[in-house]
């Protein structure tokens, strides 16, 4: 059995991450910045939102952190082309569960990343320790009943005779907290003025090809890694795509987002 990989197909993610970018822009629109802050983009991916952050911090500094070398390489290419050497010092390969920062940031932004980290107590403790007193976090990730409909179909298919042996011992790679659970996690980590909420973000993809590429590379990449041949991976995706074609509207994804906000006390 293959081990679960940290890597993504970053060029596909960069091309197809329109939904994530539009949700992320809404998160960034909530920031009230002076323009000179030092901000961490936690789980920056290919840097499409890191670029937006850099635009609103003309006198500040942004550090993008990600665990995937492919994602960071894409981010490096795109951000260097757009912003020059300002960005090259700001991209760091690290696990969000083991951040190499203490009291370093005025703020932390994160979009579409935290649900990939299964230990939220450790995650938010490390994030709080990376902030200066008075520092803030403004973030969003998957939460609540995120993608229940697709996940139910994937689980059902994985349990059928042709696939079950490849999924023995497999667990979903995400943690989808609800608003109350997430607030508790932030408070336990030492954040104050905590606000959390869940919102629906239904998303409809254009056609069968886009749906299949998106689901395979962005949502179910860890599921597909369980399958040892391309024929099996194609069969798995063909089945899910055929089911999605029958939905109303076709090729829809039942996304839900968890918004998270908090602040470190001024004096720790
Ligand atoms: C769906 S992408 C989101 C990227 C970007 N923030 C966006 O909104 O487009 C999730 C990112 O989180 C990163 N990630 C997941 N787990 C991580 C961890 N433990 N440490 C650091 N990065 C992680 C992944 O490598 C990936 O680049």
PDB file of C-alpha atoms and ligand atoms in Angstrom:
ATOM      1  CA  UNK A   1       0.000   0.000   0.000  1.00  0.00           C
ATOM      2  CA  UNK A   2       1.334   3.452  -0.871  1.00  0.00           C
ATOM      3  CA  UNK A   3       1.947   5.867   1.993  1.00  0.00           C
ATOM      4  CA  UNK A   4      -0.119   9.058   1.999  1.00  0.00           C
ATOM      5  CA  UNK A   5       1.736  11.735   0.113  1.00  0.00           C
ATOM      6  CA  UNK A   6       2.272  15.389   0.982  1.00  0.00           C
ATOM      7  CA  UNK A   7       2.490  16.245  -2.686  1.00  0.00           C
ATOM      8  CA  UNK A   8      -0.069  17.785  -4.980  1.00  0.00           C
ATOM      9  CA  UNK A   9      -0.318  18.228  -8.737  1.00  0.00           C
ATOM     10  CA  UNK A  10       0.396  21.917  -8.290  1.00  0.00           C
ATOM     11  CA  UNK A  11      -0.125  22.965 -11.902  1.00  0.00           C
ATOM     12  CA  UNK A  12      -3.626  21.432 -11.880  1.00  0.00           C
ATOM     13  CA  UNK A  13      -4.316  23.076  -8.502  1.00  0.00           C
ATOM     14  CA  UNK A  14      -3.118  26.450  -9.773  1.00  0.00           C
ATOM     15  CA  UNK A  15      -5.348  26.187 -12.847  1.00  0.00           C
ATOM     16  CA  UNK A  16      -8.494  24.816 -11.185  1.00  0.00           C
ATOM     17  CA  UNK A  17      -8.458  26.549  -7.787  1.00  0.00           C
ATOM     18  CA  UNK A  18     -10.923  29.267  -8.819  1.00  0.00           C
ATOM     19  CA  UNK A  19     -13.411  28.276  -6.085  1.00  0.00           C
ATOM     20  CA  UNK A  20     -10.723  28.328  -3.369  1.00  0.00           C
ATOM     21  CA  UNK A  21      -9.423  31.677  -4.606  1.00  0.00           C
ATOM     22  CA  UNK A  22     -12.871  33.272  -4.572  1.00  0.00           C
ATOM     23  CA  UNK A  23     -13.542  32.038  -1.008  1.00  0.00           C
ATOM     24  CA  UNK A  24     -10.043  33.195   0.002  1.00  0.00           C
ATOM     25  CA  UNK A  25     -10.577  36.693  -1.399  1.00  0.00           C
ATOM     26  CA  UNK A  26     -13.652  37.033   0.808  1.00  0.00           C
ATOM     27  CA  UNK A  27     -11.525  36.092   3.821  1.00  0.00           C
ATOM     28  CA  UNK A  28      -8.875  38.673   2.870  1.00  0.00           C
ATOM     29  CA  UNK A  29     -11.567  41.345   2.472  1.00  0.00           C
ATOM     30  CA  UNK A  30     -12.220  41.025   6.236  1.00  0.00           C
ATOM     31  CA  UNK A  31      -8.670  42.155   7.119  1.00  0.00           C
ATOM     32  CA  UNK A  32      -8.145  45.661   8.436  1.00  0.00           C
ATOM     33  CA  UNK A  33      -4.483  46.287   7.661  1.00  0.00           C
ATOM     34  CA  UNK A  34      -2.119  49.246   8.040  1.00  0.00           C
ATOM     35  CA  UNK A  35      -0.016  47.851   5.180  1.00  0.00           C
ATOM     36  CA  UNK A  36       3.241  47.262   7.051  1.00  0.00           C
ATOM     37  CA  UNK A  37       2.402  44.086   8.967  1.00  0.00           C
ATOM     38  CA  UNK A  38       4.328  40.813   8.937  1.00  0.00           C
ATOM     39  CA  UNK A  39       1.814  38.117   8.011  1.00  0.00           C
ATOM     40  CA  UNK A  40       1.997  34.323   7.746  1.00  0.00           C
ATOM     41  CA  UNK A  41       0.036  32.600   4.952  1.00  0.00           C
ATOM     42  CA  UNK A  42      -0.367  29.150   6.509  1.00  0.00           C
ATOM     43  CA  UNK A  43      -0.701  26.474   3.799  1.00  0.00           C
ATOM     44  CA  UNK A  44      -0.075  28.919   0.949  1.00  0.00           C
ATOM     45  CA  UNK A  45      -0.351  26.385  -1.893  1.00  0.00           C
ATOM     46  CA  UNK A  46       0.629  27.862  -5.252  1.00  0.00           C
ATOM     47  CA  UNK A  47       0.464  31.390  -3.847  1.00  0.00           C
ATOM     48  CA  UNK A  48      -2.599  32.789  -5.629  1.00  0.00           C
ATOM     49  CA  UNK A  49      -3.843  34.305  -2.342  1.00  0.00           C
ATOM     50  CA  UNK A  50      -0.318  35.061  -1.113  1.00  0.00           C
ATOM     51  CA  UNK A  51      -0.141  37.391  -4.117  1.00  0.00           C
ATOM     52  CA  UNK A  52      -3.329  39.145  -2.996  1.00  0.00           C
ATOM     53  CA  UNK A  53      -1.841  39.556   0.487  1.00  0.00           C
ATOM     54  CA  UNK A  54       1.353  41.047  -0.909  1.00  0.00           C
ATOM     55  CA  UNK A  55      -0.736  43.605  -2.801  1.00  0.00           C
ATOM     56  CA  UNK A  56      -2.356  44.872   0.403  1.00  0.00           C
ATOM     57  CA  UNK A  57       0.923  44.881   2.381  1.00  0.00           C
ATOM     58  CA  UNK A  58       3.111  47.220   0.303  1.00  0.00           C
ATOM     59  CA  UNK A  59       5.357  48.014   3.284  1.00  0.00           C
ATOM     60  CA  UNK A  60       4.902  44.682   5.023  1.00  0.00           C
ATOM     61  CA  UNK A  61       6.191  41.179   4.659  1.00  0.00           C
ATOM     62  CA  UNK A  62       4.473  37.888   3.875  1.00  0.00           C
ATOM     63  CA  UNK A  63       5.806  34.452   4.709  1.00  0.00           C
ATOM     64  CA  UNK A  64       4.089  31.583   2.892  1.00  0.00           C
ATOM     65  CA  UNK A  65       4.475  28.186   4.516  1.00  0.00           C
ATOM     66  CA  UNK A  66       3.552  24.872   2.946  1.00  0.00           C
ATOM     67  CA  UNK A  67       4.455  21.213   3.425  1.00  0.00           C
ATOM     68  CA  UNK A  68       4.342  20.388  -0.307  1.00  0.00           C
ATOM     69  CA  UNK A  69       7.506  21.024  -2.330  1.00  0.00           C
ATOM     70  CA  UNK A  70       5.485  21.043  -5.584  1.00  0.00           C
ATOM     71  CA  UNK A  71       3.152  23.717  -4.255  1.00  0.00           C
ATOM     72  CA  UNK A  72       6.065  25.833  -3.016  1.00  0.00           C
ATOM     73  CA  UNK A  73       7.906  25.505  -6.333  1.00  0.00           C
ATOM     74  CA  UNK A  74       4.812  26.741  -8.208  1.00  0.00           C
ATOM     75  CA  UNK A  75       4.349  29.554  -5.678  1.00  0.00           C
ATOM     76  CA  UNK A  76       8.001  30.548  -6.077  1.00  0.00           C
ATOM     77  CA  UNK A  77       7.665  30.722  -9.875  1.00  0.00           C
ATOM     78  CA  UNK A  78       4.415  32.671  -9.915  1.00  0.00           C
ATOM     79  CA  UNK A  79       5.262  35.077  -7.107  1.00  0.00           C
ATOM     80  CA  UNK A  80       8.793  35.762  -8.317  1.00  0.00           C
ATOM     81  CA  UNK A  81       7.442  36.593 -11.762  1.00  0.00           C
ATOM     82  CA  UNK A  82       4.941  38.991 -10.178  1.00  0.00           C
ATOM     83  CA  UNK A  83       6.877  40.523  -7.271  1.00  0.00           C
ATOM     84  CA  UNK A  84      10.597  39.829  -7.805  1.00  0.00           C
ATOM     85  CA  UNK A  85      13.001  38.998  -5.000  1.00  0.00           C
ATOM     86  CA  UNK A  86      10.660  40.300  -2.313  1.00  0.00           C
ATOM     87  CA  UNK A  87       9.022  36.896  -2.292  1.00  0.00           C
ATOM     88  CA  UNK A  88      11.996  34.609  -2.527  1.00  0.00           C
ATOM     89  CA  UNK A  89      12.836  34.995   1.157  1.00  0.00           C
ATOM     90  CA  UNK A  90       9.254  34.489   2.166  1.00  0.00           C
ATOM     91  CA  UNK A  91       8.459  30.906   1.146  1.00  0.00           C
ATOM     92  CA  UNK A  92       9.215  28.232   3.717  1.00  0.00           C
ATOM     93  CA  UNK A  93       8.792  24.445   3.584  1.00  0.00           C
ATOM     94  CA  UNK A  94       7.377  23.430   6.944  1.00  0.00           C
ATOM     95  CA  UNK A  95       4.674  21.359   8.594  1.00  0.00           C
ATOM     96  CA  UNK A  96       2.028  23.553  10.213  1.00  0.00           C
ATOM     97  CA  UNK A  97       2.247  21.159  13.167  1.00  0.00           C
ATOM     98  CA  UNK A  98       5.909  22.071  13.653  1.00  0.00           C
ATOM     99  CA  UNK A  99       6.214  25.740  12.814  1.00  0.00           C
ATOM    100  CA  UNK A 100       9.748  27.150  13.189  1.00  0.00           C
ATOM    101  CA  UNK A 101       8.484  30.554  14.415  1.00  0.00           C
ATOM    102  CA  UNK A 102       8.032  32.155  17.857  1.00  0.00           C
ATOM    103  CA  UNK A 103       6.378  35.582  18.327  1.00  0.00           C
ATOM    104  CA  UNK A 104       7.211  36.435  14.713  1.00  0.00           C
ATOM    105  CA  UNK A 105       3.947  37.585  13.094  1.00  0.00           C
ATOM    106  CA  UNK A 106       1.412  40.390  13.470  1.00  0.00           C
ATOM    107  CA  UNK A 107      -1.166  38.189  11.820  1.00  0.00           C
ATOM    108  CA  UNK A 108      -1.919  34.794  10.308  1.00  0.00           C
ATOM    109  CA  UNK A 109      -4.108  34.175   7.286  1.00  0.00           C
ATOM    110  CA  UNK A 110      -5.018  30.703   6.105  1.00  0.00           C
ATOM    111  CA  UNK A 111      -7.475  29.468   3.503  1.00  0.00           C
ATOM    112  CA  UNK A 112      -8.515  25.954   2.488  1.00  0.00           C
ATOM    113  CA  UNK A 113      -5.678  24.327   4.442  1.00  0.00           C
ATOM    114  CA  UNK A 114      -6.473  23.593   8.114  1.00  0.00           C
ATOM    115  CA  UNK A 115      -8.848  20.681   7.421  1.00  0.00           C
ATOM    116  CA  UNK A 116      -5.847  18.773   5.991  1.00  0.00           C
ATOM    117  CA  UNK A 117      -4.252  18.887   9.459  1.00  0.00           C
ATOM    118  CA  UNK A 118      -5.778  16.309  11.784  1.00  0.00           C
ATOM    119  CA  UNK A 119      -4.514  17.570  15.174  1.00  0.00           C
ATOM    120  CA  UNK A 120      -6.154  20.978  15.601  1.00  0.00           C
ATOM    121  CA  UNK A 121      -5.139  21.431  19.241  1.00  0.00           C
ATOM    122  CA  UNK A 122      -1.476  21.185  18.309  1.00  0.00           C
ATOM    123  CA  UNK A 123      -2.021  23.232  15.125  1.00  0.00           C
ATOM    124  CA  UNK A 124      -3.609  26.221  16.877  1.00  0.00           C
ATOM    125  CA  UNK A 125      -1.180  26.153  19.795  1.00  0.00           C
ATOM    126  CA  UNK A 126       1.713  26.412  17.319  1.00  0.00           C
ATOM    127  CA  UNK A 127      -0.047  29.197  15.406  1.00  0.00           C
ATOM    128  CA  UNK A 128      -0.705  31.143  18.615  1.00  0.00           C
ATOM    129  CA  UNK A 129       2.967  30.814  19.588  1.00  0.00           C
ATOM    130  CA  UNK A 130       3.994  32.148  16.156  1.00  0.00           C
ATOM    131  CA  UNK A 131       2.071  35.394  16.816  1.00  0.00           C
ATOM    132  CA  UNK A 132       3.224  38.432  18.779  1.00  0.00           C
ATOM    133  CA  UNK A 133       1.082  39.593  21.745  1.00  0.00           C
ATOM    134  CA  UNK A 134      -1.984  41.244  20.242  1.00  0.00           C
ATOM    135  CA  UNK A 135      -1.526  39.277  17.002  1.00  0.00           C
ATOM    136  CA  UNK A 136      -4.541  37.974  15.097  1.00  0.00           C
ATOM    137  CA  UNK A 137      -5.691  35.048  12.969  1.00  0.00           C
ATOM    138  CA  UNK A 138      -8.244  35.278  10.135  1.00  0.00           C
ATOM    139  CA  UNK A 139      -8.812  31.937   8.466  1.00  0.00           C
ATOM    140  CA  UNK A 140     -11.179  29.611   6.669  1.00  0.00           C
ATOM    141  CA  UNK A 141     -11.125  25.898   5.951  1.00  0.00           C
ATOM    142  CA  UNK A 142     -13.567  23.108   5.235  1.00  0.00           C
ATOM    143  CA  UNK A 143     -15.930  22.404   8.116  1.00  0.00           C
ATOM    144  CA  UNK A 144     -19.285  21.035   9.257  1.00  0.00           C
ATOM    145  CA  UNK A 145     -20.957  18.824   6.655  1.00  0.00           C
ATOM    146  CA  UNK A 146     -18.343  19.664   4.019  1.00  0.00           C
ATOM    147  CA  UNK A 147     -18.739  17.497   0.900  1.00  0.00           C
ATOM    148  CA  UNK A 148     -20.909  14.931   2.700  1.00  0.00           C
ATOM    149  CA  UNK A 149     -22.593  13.925  -0.515  1.00  0.00           C
ATOM    150  CA  UNK A 150     -19.344  13.267  -2.437  1.00  0.00           C
ATOM    151  CA  UNK A 151     -17.735  11.603   0.592  1.00  0.00           C
ATOM    152  CA  UNK A 152     -20.705   9.262   1.003  1.00  0.00           C
ATOM    153  CA  UNK A 153     -20.416   8.245  -2.641  1.00  0.00           C
ATOM    154  CA  UNK A 154     -16.638   7.762  -2.393  1.00  0.00           C
ATOM    155  CA  UNK A 155     -17.038   5.658   0.766  1.00  0.00           C
ATOM    156  CA  UNK A 156     -19.742   3.552  -0.907  1.00  0.00           C
ATOM    157  CA  UNK A 157     -17.596   2.966  -3.985  1.00  0.00           C
ATOM    158  CA  UNK A 158     -14.499   2.197  -1.904  1.00  0.00           C
ATOM    159  CA  UNK A 159     -16.472  -0.502  -0.097  1.00  0.00           C
ATOM    160  CA  UNK A 160     -17.452  -2.364  -3.302  1.00  0.00           C
ATOM    161  CA  UNK A 161     -15.823  -5.659  -4.277  1.00  0.00           C
ATOM    162  CA  UNK A 162     -13.485  -4.163  -6.907  1.00  0.00           C
ATOM    163  CA  UNK A 163     -12.023  -1.561  -4.562  1.00  0.00           C
ATOM    164  CA  UNK A 164     -12.449  -2.681  -0.944  1.00  0.00           C
ATOM    165  CA  UNK A 165      -9.071  -4.396  -0.557  1.00  0.00           C
ATOM    166  CA  UNK A 166      -7.227  -1.211  -1.533  1.00  0.00           C
ATOM    167  CA  UNK A 167      -9.060   0.832   1.100  1.00  0.00           C
ATOM    168  CA  UNK A 168      -8.546  -1.536   4.050  1.00  0.00           C
ATOM    169  CA  UNK A 169      -7.490   0.663   6.999  1.00  0.00           C
ATOM    170  CA  UNK A 170      -7.916   3.895   4.993  1.00  0.00           C
ATOM    171  CA  UNK A 171      -9.213   6.925   6.888  1.00  0.00           C
ATOM    172  CA  UNK A 172     -10.401  10.204   5.414  1.00  0.00           C
ATOM    173  CA  UNK A 173      -7.493  12.680   5.408  1.00  0.00           C
ATOM    174  CA  UNK A 174      -9.535  15.622   6.734  1.00  0.00           C
ATOM    175  CA  UNK A 175     -10.847  17.057   9.978  1.00  0.00           C
ATOM    176  CA  UNK A 176     -14.055  19.028   9.488  1.00  0.00           C
ATOM    177  CA  UNK A 177     -14.842  20.798  12.741  1.00  0.00           C
ATOM    178  CA  UNK A 178     -18.126  22.569  13.419  1.00  0.00           C
ATOM    179  CA  UNK A 179     -18.234  26.177  14.653  1.00  0.00           C
ATOM    180  CA  UNK A 180     -18.566  25.256  18.334  1.00  0.00           C
ATOM    181  CA  UNK A 181     -15.763  22.678  18.250  1.00  0.00           C
ATOM    182  CA  UNK A 182     -13.448  25.087  16.425  1.00  0.00           C
ATOM    183  CA  UNK A 183     -14.162  27.885  18.926  1.00  0.00           C
ATOM    184  CA  UNK A 184     -13.227  25.504  21.741  1.00  0.00           C
ATOM    185  CA  UNK A 185      -9.966  24.635  20.000  1.00  0.00           C
ATOM    186  CA  UNK A 186      -9.015  28.309  19.551  1.00  0.00           C
ATOM    187  CA  UNK A 187      -9.846  29.105  23.189  1.00  0.00           C
ATOM    188  CA  UNK A 188      -7.827  26.110  24.470  1.00  0.00           C
ATOM    189  CA  UNK A 189      -4.866  27.338  22.398  1.00  0.00           C
ATOM    190  CA  UNK A 190      -5.003  30.708  24.191  1.00  0.00           C
ATOM    191  CA  UNK A 191      -6.818  32.877  21.634  1.00  0.00           C
ATOM    192  CA  UNK A 192      -9.343  35.484  22.824  1.00  0.00           C
ATOM    193  CA  UNK A 193     -12.136  37.385  21.016  1.00  0.00           C
ATOM    194  CA  UNK A 194     -12.818  34.134  19.179  1.00  0.00           C
ATOM    195  CA  UNK A 195     -15.460  34.049  16.436  1.00  0.00           C
ATOM    196  CA  UNK A 196     -16.294  31.015  14.323  1.00  0.00           C
ATOM    197  CA  UNK A 197     -19.057  30.292  11.849  1.00  0.00           C
ATOM    198  CA  UNK A 198     -20.059  27.802   9.172  1.00  0.00           C
ATOM    199  CA  UNK A 199     -21.320  28.813   5.743  1.00  0.00           C
ATOM    200  CA  UNK A 200     -22.439  26.867   2.673  1.00  0.00           C
ATOM    201  CA  UNK A 201     -20.337  27.293  -0.473  1.00  0.00           C
ATOM    202  CA  UNK A 202     -22.063  25.153  -3.113  1.00  0.00           C
ATOM    203  CA  UNK A 203     -19.937  24.937  -6.226  1.00  0.00           C
ATOM    204  CA  UNK A 204     -20.890  23.794  -9.709  1.00  0.00           C
ATOM    205  CA  UNK A 205     -18.181  22.697 -12.129  1.00  0.00           C
ATOM    206  CA  UNK A 206     -18.488  23.146 -15.872  1.00  0.00           C
ATOM    207  CA  UNK A 207     -18.527  19.608 -17.249  1.00  0.00           C
ATOM    208  CA  UNK A 208     -17.562  15.992 -16.656  1.00  0.00           C
ATOM    209  CA  UNK A 209     -13.894  16.544 -17.504  1.00  0.00           C
ATOM    210  CA  UNK A 210     -13.480  19.495 -15.160  1.00  0.00           C
ATOM    211  CA  UNK A 211     -15.360  17.669 -12.396  1.00  0.00           C
ATOM    212  CA  UNK A 212     -13.225  14.561 -12.736  1.00  0.00           C
ATOM    213  CA  UNK A 213      -9.913  16.468 -12.834  1.00  0.00           C
ATOM    214  CA  UNK A 214     -10.925  18.681  -9.899  1.00  0.00           C
ATOM    215  CA  UNK A 215     -12.181  15.856  -7.678  1.00  0.00           C
ATOM    216  CA  UNK A 216      -9.252  13.603  -8.506  1.00  0.00           C
ATOM    217  CA  UNK A 217      -6.481  16.154  -7.933  1.00  0.00           C
ATOM    218  CA  UNK A 218      -7.929  18.469  -5.313  1.00  0.00           C
ATOM    219  CA  UNK A 219     -10.468  16.608  -3.185  1.00  0.00           C
ATOM    220  CA  UNK A 220      -9.840  12.867  -3.414  1.00  0.00           C
ATOM    221  CA  UNK A 221      -6.090  12.835  -4.165  1.00  0.00           C
ATOM    222  CA  UNK A 222      -5.363  10.714  -1.092  1.00  0.00           C
ATOM    223  CA  UNK A 223      -8.160   8.266  -1.990  1.00  0.00           C
ATOM    224  CA  UNK A 224      -6.748   7.845  -5.483  1.00  0.00           C
ATOM    225  CA  UNK A 225      -3.267   7.203  -4.070  1.00  0.00           C
ATOM    226  CA  UNK A 226      -4.674   4.005  -2.554  1.00  0.00           C
ATOM    227  CA  UNK A 227      -5.249   2.548  -6.026  1.00  0.00           C
ATOM    228  CA  UNK A 228      -2.225   0.839  -7.583  1.00  0.00           C
ATOM    229  CA  UNK A 229      -3.000   1.254 -11.312  1.00  0.00           C
ATOM    230  CA  UNK A 230      -4.170   4.034 -13.592  1.00  0.00           C
ATOM    231  CA  UNK A 231      -6.989   1.763 -14.855  1.00  0.00           C
ATOM    232  CA  UNK A 232      -8.387   1.496 -11.313  1.00  0.00           C
ATOM    233  CA  UNK A 233      -8.020   5.222 -10.706  1.00  0.00           C
ATOM    234  CA  UNK A 234      -9.868   5.970 -13.949  1.00  0.00           C
ATOM    235  CA  UNK A 235     -12.627   3.483 -13.086  1.00  0.00           C
ATOM    236  CA  UNK A 236     -13.063   5.080  -9.644  1.00  0.00           C
ATOM    237  CA  UNK A 237     -13.339   8.573 -11.125  1.00  0.00           C
ATOM    238  CA  UNK A 238     -15.587   7.418 -14.007  1.00  0.00           C
ATOM    239  CA  UNK A 239     -18.071   6.026 -11.509  1.00  0.00           C
ATOM    240  CA  UNK A 240     -18.146   9.177  -9.333  1.00  0.00           C
ATOM    241  CA  UNK A 241     -18.370  11.450 -12.376  1.00  0.00           C
ATOM    242  CA  UNK A 242     -21.312   9.433 -13.778  1.00  0.00           C
ATOM    243  CA  UNK A 243     -23.127   9.835 -10.442  1.00  0.00           C
ATOM    244  CA  UNK A 244     -22.402  13.592 -10.424  1.00  0.00           C
ATOM    245  CA  UNK A 245     -23.802  13.916 -13.949  1.00  0.00           C
ATOM    246  CA  UNK A 246     -27.219  12.865 -12.539  1.00  0.00           C
ATOM    247  CA  UNK A 247     -27.229  15.609  -9.875  1.00  0.00           C
ATOM    248  CA  UNK A 248     -29.344  18.746 -10.116  1.00  0.00           C
ATOM    249  CA  UNK A 249     -27.455  20.805 -11.186  1.00  0.00           C
ATOM    250  CA  UNK A 250     -24.955  18.344 -12.655  1.00  0.00           C
ATOM    251  CA  UNK A 251     -21.361  18.320 -11.348  1.00  0.00           C
ATOM    252  CA  UNK A 252     -22.131  20.143  -8.105  1.00  0.00           C
ATOM    253  CA  UNK A 253     -20.034  19.957  -4.950  1.00  0.00           C
ATOM    254  CA  UNK A 254     -21.619  20.483  -1.523  1.00  0.00           C
ATOM    255  CA  UNK A 255     -18.817  22.567  -0.037  1.00  0.00           C
ATOM    256  CA  UNK A 256     -19.158  24.122   3.459  1.00  0.00           C
ATOM    257  CA  UNK A 257     -16.602  26.558   4.905  1.00  0.00           C
ATOM    258  CA  UNK A 258     -15.605  27.129   8.524  1.00  0.00           C
ATOM    259  CA  UNK A 259     -14.586  30.738   9.304  1.00  0.00           C
ATOM    260  CA  UNK A 260     -12.152  31.268  12.195  1.00  0.00           C
ATOM    261  CA  UNK A 261     -11.051  34.462  13.874  1.00  0.00           C
ATOM    262  CA  UNK A 262      -9.160  35.147  17.119  1.00  0.00           C
ATOM    263  CA  UNK A 263      -6.543  37.291  18.795  1.00  0.00           C
ATOM    264  CA  UNK A 264      -3.634  36.715  21.140  1.00  0.00           C
ATOM    265  CA  UNK A 265      -4.004  38.725  24.402  1.00  0.00           C
ATOM    266  CA  UNK A 266      -1.943  41.942  24.434  1.00  0.00           C
ATOM    267  CA  UNK A 267       0.076  40.803  27.427  1.00  0.00           C
ATOM    268  CA  UNK A 268       0.803  37.077  27.556  1.00  0.00           C
TER     269      UNK A 268
HETATM  270  C1  LIG B   1      -6.220  23.272  -0.897  1.00  0.00           C
HETATM  271  S1  LIG B   1      -4.601  23.899  -0.733  1.00  0.00           S
HETATM  272  C2  LIG B   1      -4.915  25.613  -0.326  1.00  0.00           C
HETATM  273  C3  LIG B   1      -3.839  26.526  -0.839  1.00  0.00           C
HETATM  274  C4  LIG B   1      -4.137  28.018  -0.722  1.00  0.00           C
HETATM  275  N1  LIG B   1      -4.178  28.451   0.644  1.00  0.00           N
HETATM  276  C5  LIG B   1      -5.432  28.340  -1.440  1.00  0.00           C
HETATM  277  O1  LIG B   1      -6.420  28.706  -0.757  1.00  0.00           O
HETATM  278  O2  LIG B   1      -5.488  28.216  -2.676  1.00  0.00           O
HETATM  279  C6  LIG B   1      -4.099  23.253   0.866  1.00  0.00           C
HETATM  280  C7  LIG B   1      -2.632  23.496   1.137  1.00  0.00           C
HETATM  281  O3  LIG B   1      -2.345  23.178   2.500  1.00  0.00           O
HETATM  282  C8  LIG B   1      -1.086  22.537   2.517  1.00  0.00           C
HETATM  283  N2  LIG B   1      -0.962  21.728   3.737  1.00  0.00           N
HETATM  284  C9  LIG B   1      -1.736  20.684   4.096  1.00  0.00           C
HETATM  285  N3  LIG B   1      -1.297  20.164   5.261  1.00  0.00           N
HETATM  286  C10 LIG B   1      -0.225  20.916   5.638  1.00  0.00           C
HETATM  287  C11 LIG B   1       0.649  20.876   6.750  1.00  0.00           C
HETATM  288  N4  LIG B   1       0.529  19.944   7.720  1.00  0.00           N
HETATM  289  N5  LIG B   1       1.633  21.783   6.821  1.00  0.00           N
HETATM  290  C12 LIG B   1       1.786  22.732   5.836  1.00  0.00           C
HETATM  291  N6  LIG B   1       0.974  22.807   4.764  1.00  0.00           N
HETATM  292  C13 LIG B   1      -0.019  21.916   4.667  1.00  0.00           C
HETATM  293  C14 LIG B   1      -1.093  21.676   1.277  1.00  0.00           C
HETATM  294  O4  LIG B   1       0.192  21.230   0.912  1.00  0.00           O
HETATM  295  C15 LIG B   1      -1.731  22.600   0.275  1.00  0.00           C
HETATM  296  O5  LIG B   1      -0.792  23.391  -0.406  1.00  0.00           O
END
